[in-house]
PDB file of C-alpha atoms in Angstrom:
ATOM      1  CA  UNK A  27      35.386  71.154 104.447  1.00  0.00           C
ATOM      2  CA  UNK A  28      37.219  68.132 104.239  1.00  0.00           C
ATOM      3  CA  UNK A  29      39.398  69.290 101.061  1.00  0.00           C
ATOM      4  CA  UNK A  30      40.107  72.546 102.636  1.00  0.00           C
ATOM      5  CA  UNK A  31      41.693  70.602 105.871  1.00  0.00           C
ATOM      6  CA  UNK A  32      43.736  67.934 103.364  1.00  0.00           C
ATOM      7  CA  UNK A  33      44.797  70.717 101.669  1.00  0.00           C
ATOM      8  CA  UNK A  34      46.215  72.892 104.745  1.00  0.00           C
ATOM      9  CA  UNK A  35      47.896  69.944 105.830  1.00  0.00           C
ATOM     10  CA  UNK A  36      49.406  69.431 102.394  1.00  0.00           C
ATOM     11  CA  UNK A  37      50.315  72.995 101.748  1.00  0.00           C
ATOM     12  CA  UNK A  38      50.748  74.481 105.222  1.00  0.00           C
ATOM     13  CA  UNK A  39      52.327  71.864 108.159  1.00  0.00           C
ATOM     14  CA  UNK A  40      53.937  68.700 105.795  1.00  0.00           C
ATOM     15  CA  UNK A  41      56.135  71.034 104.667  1.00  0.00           C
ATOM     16  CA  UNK A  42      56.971  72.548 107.945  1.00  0.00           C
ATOM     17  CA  UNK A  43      57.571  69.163 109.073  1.00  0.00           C
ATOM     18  CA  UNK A  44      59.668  68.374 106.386  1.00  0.00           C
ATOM     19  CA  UNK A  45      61.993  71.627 106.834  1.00  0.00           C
ATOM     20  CA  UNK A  46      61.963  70.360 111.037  1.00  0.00           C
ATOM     21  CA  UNK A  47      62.940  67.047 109.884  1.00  0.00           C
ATOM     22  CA  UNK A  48      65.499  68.125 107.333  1.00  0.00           C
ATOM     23  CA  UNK A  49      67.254  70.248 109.864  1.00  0.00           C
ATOM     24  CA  UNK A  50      67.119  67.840 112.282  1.00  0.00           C
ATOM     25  CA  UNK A  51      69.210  65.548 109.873  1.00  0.00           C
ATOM     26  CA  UNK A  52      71.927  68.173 109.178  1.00  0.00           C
ATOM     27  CA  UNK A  53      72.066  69.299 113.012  1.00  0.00           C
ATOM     28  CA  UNK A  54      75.835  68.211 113.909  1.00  0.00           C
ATOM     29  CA  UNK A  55      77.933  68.364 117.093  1.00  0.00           C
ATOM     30  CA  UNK A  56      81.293  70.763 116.244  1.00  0.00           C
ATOM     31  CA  UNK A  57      83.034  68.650 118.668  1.00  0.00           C
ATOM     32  CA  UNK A  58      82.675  65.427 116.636  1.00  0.00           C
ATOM     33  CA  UNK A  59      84.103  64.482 113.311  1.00  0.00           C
ATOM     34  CA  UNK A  60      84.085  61.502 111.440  1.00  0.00           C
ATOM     35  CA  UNK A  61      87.676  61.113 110.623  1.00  0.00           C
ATOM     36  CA  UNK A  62      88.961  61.614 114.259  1.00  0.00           C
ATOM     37  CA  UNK A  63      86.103  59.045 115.401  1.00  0.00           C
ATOM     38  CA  UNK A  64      87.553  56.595 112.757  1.00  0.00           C
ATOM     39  CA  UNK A  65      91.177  56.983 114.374  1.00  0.00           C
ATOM     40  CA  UNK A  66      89.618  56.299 117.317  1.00  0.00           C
ATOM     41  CA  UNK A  67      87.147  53.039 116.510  1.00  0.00           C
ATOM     42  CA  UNK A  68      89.826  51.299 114.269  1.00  0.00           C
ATOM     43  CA  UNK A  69      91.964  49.562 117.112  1.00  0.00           C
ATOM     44  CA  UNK A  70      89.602  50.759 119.614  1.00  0.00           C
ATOM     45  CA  UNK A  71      91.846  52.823 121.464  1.00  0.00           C
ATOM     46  CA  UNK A  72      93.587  56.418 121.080  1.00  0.00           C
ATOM     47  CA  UNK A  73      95.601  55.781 117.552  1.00  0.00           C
ATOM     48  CA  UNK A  74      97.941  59.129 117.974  1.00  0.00           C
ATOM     49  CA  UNK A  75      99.218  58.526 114.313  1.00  0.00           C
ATOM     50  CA  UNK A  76      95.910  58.206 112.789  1.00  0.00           C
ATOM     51  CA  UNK A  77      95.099  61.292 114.677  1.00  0.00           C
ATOM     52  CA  UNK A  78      98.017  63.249 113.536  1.00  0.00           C
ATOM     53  CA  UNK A  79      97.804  62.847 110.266  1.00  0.00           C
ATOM     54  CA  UNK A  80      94.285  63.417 110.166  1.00  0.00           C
ATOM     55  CA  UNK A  81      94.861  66.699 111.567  1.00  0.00           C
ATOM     56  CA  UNK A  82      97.798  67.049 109.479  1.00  0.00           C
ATOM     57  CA  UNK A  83      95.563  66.139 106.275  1.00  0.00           C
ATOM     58  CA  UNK A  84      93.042  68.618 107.214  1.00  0.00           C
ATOM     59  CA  UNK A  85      95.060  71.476 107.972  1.00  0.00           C
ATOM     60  CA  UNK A  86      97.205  71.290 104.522  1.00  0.00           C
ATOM     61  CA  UNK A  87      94.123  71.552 102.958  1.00  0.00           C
ATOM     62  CA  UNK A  88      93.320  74.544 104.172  1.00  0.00           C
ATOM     63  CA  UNK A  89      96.382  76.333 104.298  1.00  0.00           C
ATOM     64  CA  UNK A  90      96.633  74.881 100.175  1.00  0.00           C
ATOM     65  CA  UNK A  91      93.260  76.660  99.929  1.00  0.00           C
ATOM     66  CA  UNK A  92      94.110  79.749 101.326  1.00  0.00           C
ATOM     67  CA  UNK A  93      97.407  79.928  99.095  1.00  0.00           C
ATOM     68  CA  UNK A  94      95.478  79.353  96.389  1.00  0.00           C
ATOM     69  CA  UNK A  95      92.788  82.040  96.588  1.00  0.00           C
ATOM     70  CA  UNK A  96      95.966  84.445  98.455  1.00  0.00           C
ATOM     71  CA  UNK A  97      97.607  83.513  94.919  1.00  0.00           C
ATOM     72  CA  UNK A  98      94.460  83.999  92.781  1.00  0.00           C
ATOM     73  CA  UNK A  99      93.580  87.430  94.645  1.00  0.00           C
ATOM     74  CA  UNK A 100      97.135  88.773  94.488  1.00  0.00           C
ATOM     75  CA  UNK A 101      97.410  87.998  90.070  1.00  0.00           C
ATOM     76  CA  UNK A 102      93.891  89.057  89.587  1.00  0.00           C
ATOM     77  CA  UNK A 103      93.257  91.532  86.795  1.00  0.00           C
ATOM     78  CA  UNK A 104      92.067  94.387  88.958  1.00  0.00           C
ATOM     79  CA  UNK A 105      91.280  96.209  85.534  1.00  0.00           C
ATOM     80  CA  UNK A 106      88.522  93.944  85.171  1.00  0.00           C
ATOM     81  CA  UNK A 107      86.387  95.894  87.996  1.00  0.00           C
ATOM     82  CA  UNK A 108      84.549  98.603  87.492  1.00  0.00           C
ATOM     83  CA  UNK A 109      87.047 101.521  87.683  1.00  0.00           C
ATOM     84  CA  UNK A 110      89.043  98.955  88.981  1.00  0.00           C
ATOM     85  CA  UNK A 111      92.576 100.608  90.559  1.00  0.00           C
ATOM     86  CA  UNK A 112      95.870  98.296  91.797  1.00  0.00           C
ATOM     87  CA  UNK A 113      94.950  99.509  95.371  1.00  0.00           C
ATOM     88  CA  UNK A 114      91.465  97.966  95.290  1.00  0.00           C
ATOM     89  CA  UNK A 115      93.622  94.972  94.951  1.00  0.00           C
ATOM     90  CA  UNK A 116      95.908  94.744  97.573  1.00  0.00           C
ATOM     91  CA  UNK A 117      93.503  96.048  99.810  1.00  0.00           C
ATOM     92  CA  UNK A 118      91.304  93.367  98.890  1.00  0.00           C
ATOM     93  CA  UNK A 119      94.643  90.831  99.715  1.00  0.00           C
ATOM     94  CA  UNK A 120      95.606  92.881 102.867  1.00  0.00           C
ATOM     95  CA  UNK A 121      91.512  91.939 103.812  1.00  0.00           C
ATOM     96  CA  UNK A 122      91.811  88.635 103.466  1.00  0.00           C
ATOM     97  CA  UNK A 123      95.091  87.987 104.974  1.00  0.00           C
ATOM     98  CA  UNK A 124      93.692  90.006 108.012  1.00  0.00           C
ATOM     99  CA  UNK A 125      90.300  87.381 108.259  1.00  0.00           C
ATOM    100  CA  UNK A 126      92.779  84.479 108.349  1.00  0.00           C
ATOM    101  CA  UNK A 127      94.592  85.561 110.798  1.00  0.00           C
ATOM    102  CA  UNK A 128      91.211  86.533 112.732  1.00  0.00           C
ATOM    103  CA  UNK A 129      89.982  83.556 111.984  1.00  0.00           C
ATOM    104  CA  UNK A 130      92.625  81.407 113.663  1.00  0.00           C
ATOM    105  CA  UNK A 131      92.099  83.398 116.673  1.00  0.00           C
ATOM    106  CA  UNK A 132      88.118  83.098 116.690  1.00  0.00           C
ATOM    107  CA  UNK A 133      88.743  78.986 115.924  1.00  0.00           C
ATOM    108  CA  UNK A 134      90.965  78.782 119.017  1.00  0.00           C
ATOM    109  CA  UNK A 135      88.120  80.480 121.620  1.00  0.00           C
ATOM    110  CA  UNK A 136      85.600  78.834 120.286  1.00  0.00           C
ATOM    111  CA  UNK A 137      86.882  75.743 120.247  1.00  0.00           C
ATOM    112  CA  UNK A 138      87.972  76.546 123.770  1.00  0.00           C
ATOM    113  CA  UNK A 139      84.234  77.699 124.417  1.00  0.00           C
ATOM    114  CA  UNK A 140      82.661  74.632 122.794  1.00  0.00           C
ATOM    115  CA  UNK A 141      84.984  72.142 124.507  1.00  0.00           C
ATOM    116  CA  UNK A 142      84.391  73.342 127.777  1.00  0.00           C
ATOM    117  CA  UNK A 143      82.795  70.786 129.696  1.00  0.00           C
ATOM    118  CA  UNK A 144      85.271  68.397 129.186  1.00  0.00           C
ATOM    119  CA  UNK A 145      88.359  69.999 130.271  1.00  0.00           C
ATOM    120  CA  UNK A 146      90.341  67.989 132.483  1.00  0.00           C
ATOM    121  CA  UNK A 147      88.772  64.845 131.509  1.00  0.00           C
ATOM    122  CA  UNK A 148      90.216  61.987 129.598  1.00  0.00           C
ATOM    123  CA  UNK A 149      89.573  62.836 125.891  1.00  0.00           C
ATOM    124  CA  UNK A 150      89.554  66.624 125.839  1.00  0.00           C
ATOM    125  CA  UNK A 151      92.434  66.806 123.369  1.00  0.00           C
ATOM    126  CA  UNK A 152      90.179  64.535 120.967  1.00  0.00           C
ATOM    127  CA  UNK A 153      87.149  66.647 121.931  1.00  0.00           C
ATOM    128  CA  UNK A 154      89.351  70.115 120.770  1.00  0.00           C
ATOM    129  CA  UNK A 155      91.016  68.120 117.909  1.00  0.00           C
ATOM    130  CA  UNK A 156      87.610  67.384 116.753  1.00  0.00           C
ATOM    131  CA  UNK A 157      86.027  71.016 116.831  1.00  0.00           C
ATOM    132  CA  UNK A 158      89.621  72.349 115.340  1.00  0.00           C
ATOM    133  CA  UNK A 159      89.075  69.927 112.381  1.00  0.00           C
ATOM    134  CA  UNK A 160      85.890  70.781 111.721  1.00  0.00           C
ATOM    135  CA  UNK A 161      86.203  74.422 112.052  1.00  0.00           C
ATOM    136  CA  UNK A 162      88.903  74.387 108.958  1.00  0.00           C
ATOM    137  CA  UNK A 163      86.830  72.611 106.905  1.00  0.00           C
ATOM    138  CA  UNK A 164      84.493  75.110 107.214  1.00  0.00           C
ATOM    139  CA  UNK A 165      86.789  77.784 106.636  1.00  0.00           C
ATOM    140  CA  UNK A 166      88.103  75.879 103.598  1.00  0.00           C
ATOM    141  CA  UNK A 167      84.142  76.026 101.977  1.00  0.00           C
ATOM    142  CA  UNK A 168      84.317  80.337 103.362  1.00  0.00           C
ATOM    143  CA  UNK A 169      87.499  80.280 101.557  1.00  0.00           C
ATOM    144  CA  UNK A 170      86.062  78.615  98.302  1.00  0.00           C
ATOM    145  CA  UNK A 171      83.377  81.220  98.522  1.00  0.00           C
ATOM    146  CA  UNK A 172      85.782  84.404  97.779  1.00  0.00           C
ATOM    147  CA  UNK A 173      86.077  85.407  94.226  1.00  0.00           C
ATOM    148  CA  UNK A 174      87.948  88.306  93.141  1.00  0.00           C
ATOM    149  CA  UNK A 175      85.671  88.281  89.961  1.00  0.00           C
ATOM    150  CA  UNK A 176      82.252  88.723  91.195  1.00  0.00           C
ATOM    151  CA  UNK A 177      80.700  87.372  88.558  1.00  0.00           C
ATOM    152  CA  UNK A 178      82.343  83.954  89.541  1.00  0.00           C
ATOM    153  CA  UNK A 179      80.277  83.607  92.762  1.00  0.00           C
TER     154      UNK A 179
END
């Protein structure tokens, strides 16, 4: 009887705990990002430079990202699909171009939605600069994550 308990445990609930534990670990705040909380603890106070090129940094990445795949998806060799046709191509362009410019909107309300509580309090800015920032480099790993040859994914 014994065996049959160590091995549910074993088998069954360590690695349920595990999984808990594991998500636990990766469970982070969008309103807090490393880089704008180093800005912040390096001279202890609100370093607007650091900030701004922070955000700067972060947001030429992903518009460099999205000019690259915009670039890739706009030379690919549409012949290279199955009955592949020009039009499946720009459509495909016209798609993604569209999601940006979705996406910008969506990262603005949320951001707006997940900053909430701390409107009109010292900080907000930092808390919205934080969710902004970590919202495109998100987007920059969704934008990784489009290939115009399937097989690439």
């Amino acid at each position: 009887m014994n065996k049959i308990l160590l091995q549910a445990v074993f088998f069954i609930i360590l690695p349920v705990v595990t999984i808990d534990i594991h998500a636990e670990l990766k469970l982070i705040s969008i309103v807090k990002n490393k880089d704008v909380e180093s800005c912040i603890l390096k001279n202890g106070t609100i370093d607007s430079e650091c900030l701004s090129a922070v955000s700067k940094r972060i947001e030429n990445e992903l518009n460099q990202q999205y000019q690259n795949k915009l670039k890739e998806i706009s030379n690919y060799d549409y012949s290279q699909w199955w009955m592949g046709q020009k039009k499946q191509r720009q459509e495909m362009k016209r798609s993604f171009i569209r999601s940006q410019s979705l996406w910008e909107k969506y990262r603005q309300e949320y951001c707006k939605s997940a900053s909430a509580g701390a409107e009109g309090v010292d900080g907000y800015s930092l808390i919205v600069l934080n969710c902004q920032a970590n919202m495109a480099i998100r987007r920059i790993e969704e934008i990784k994550l489009v290939h115009p040859d399937l097989s690439d994914g």
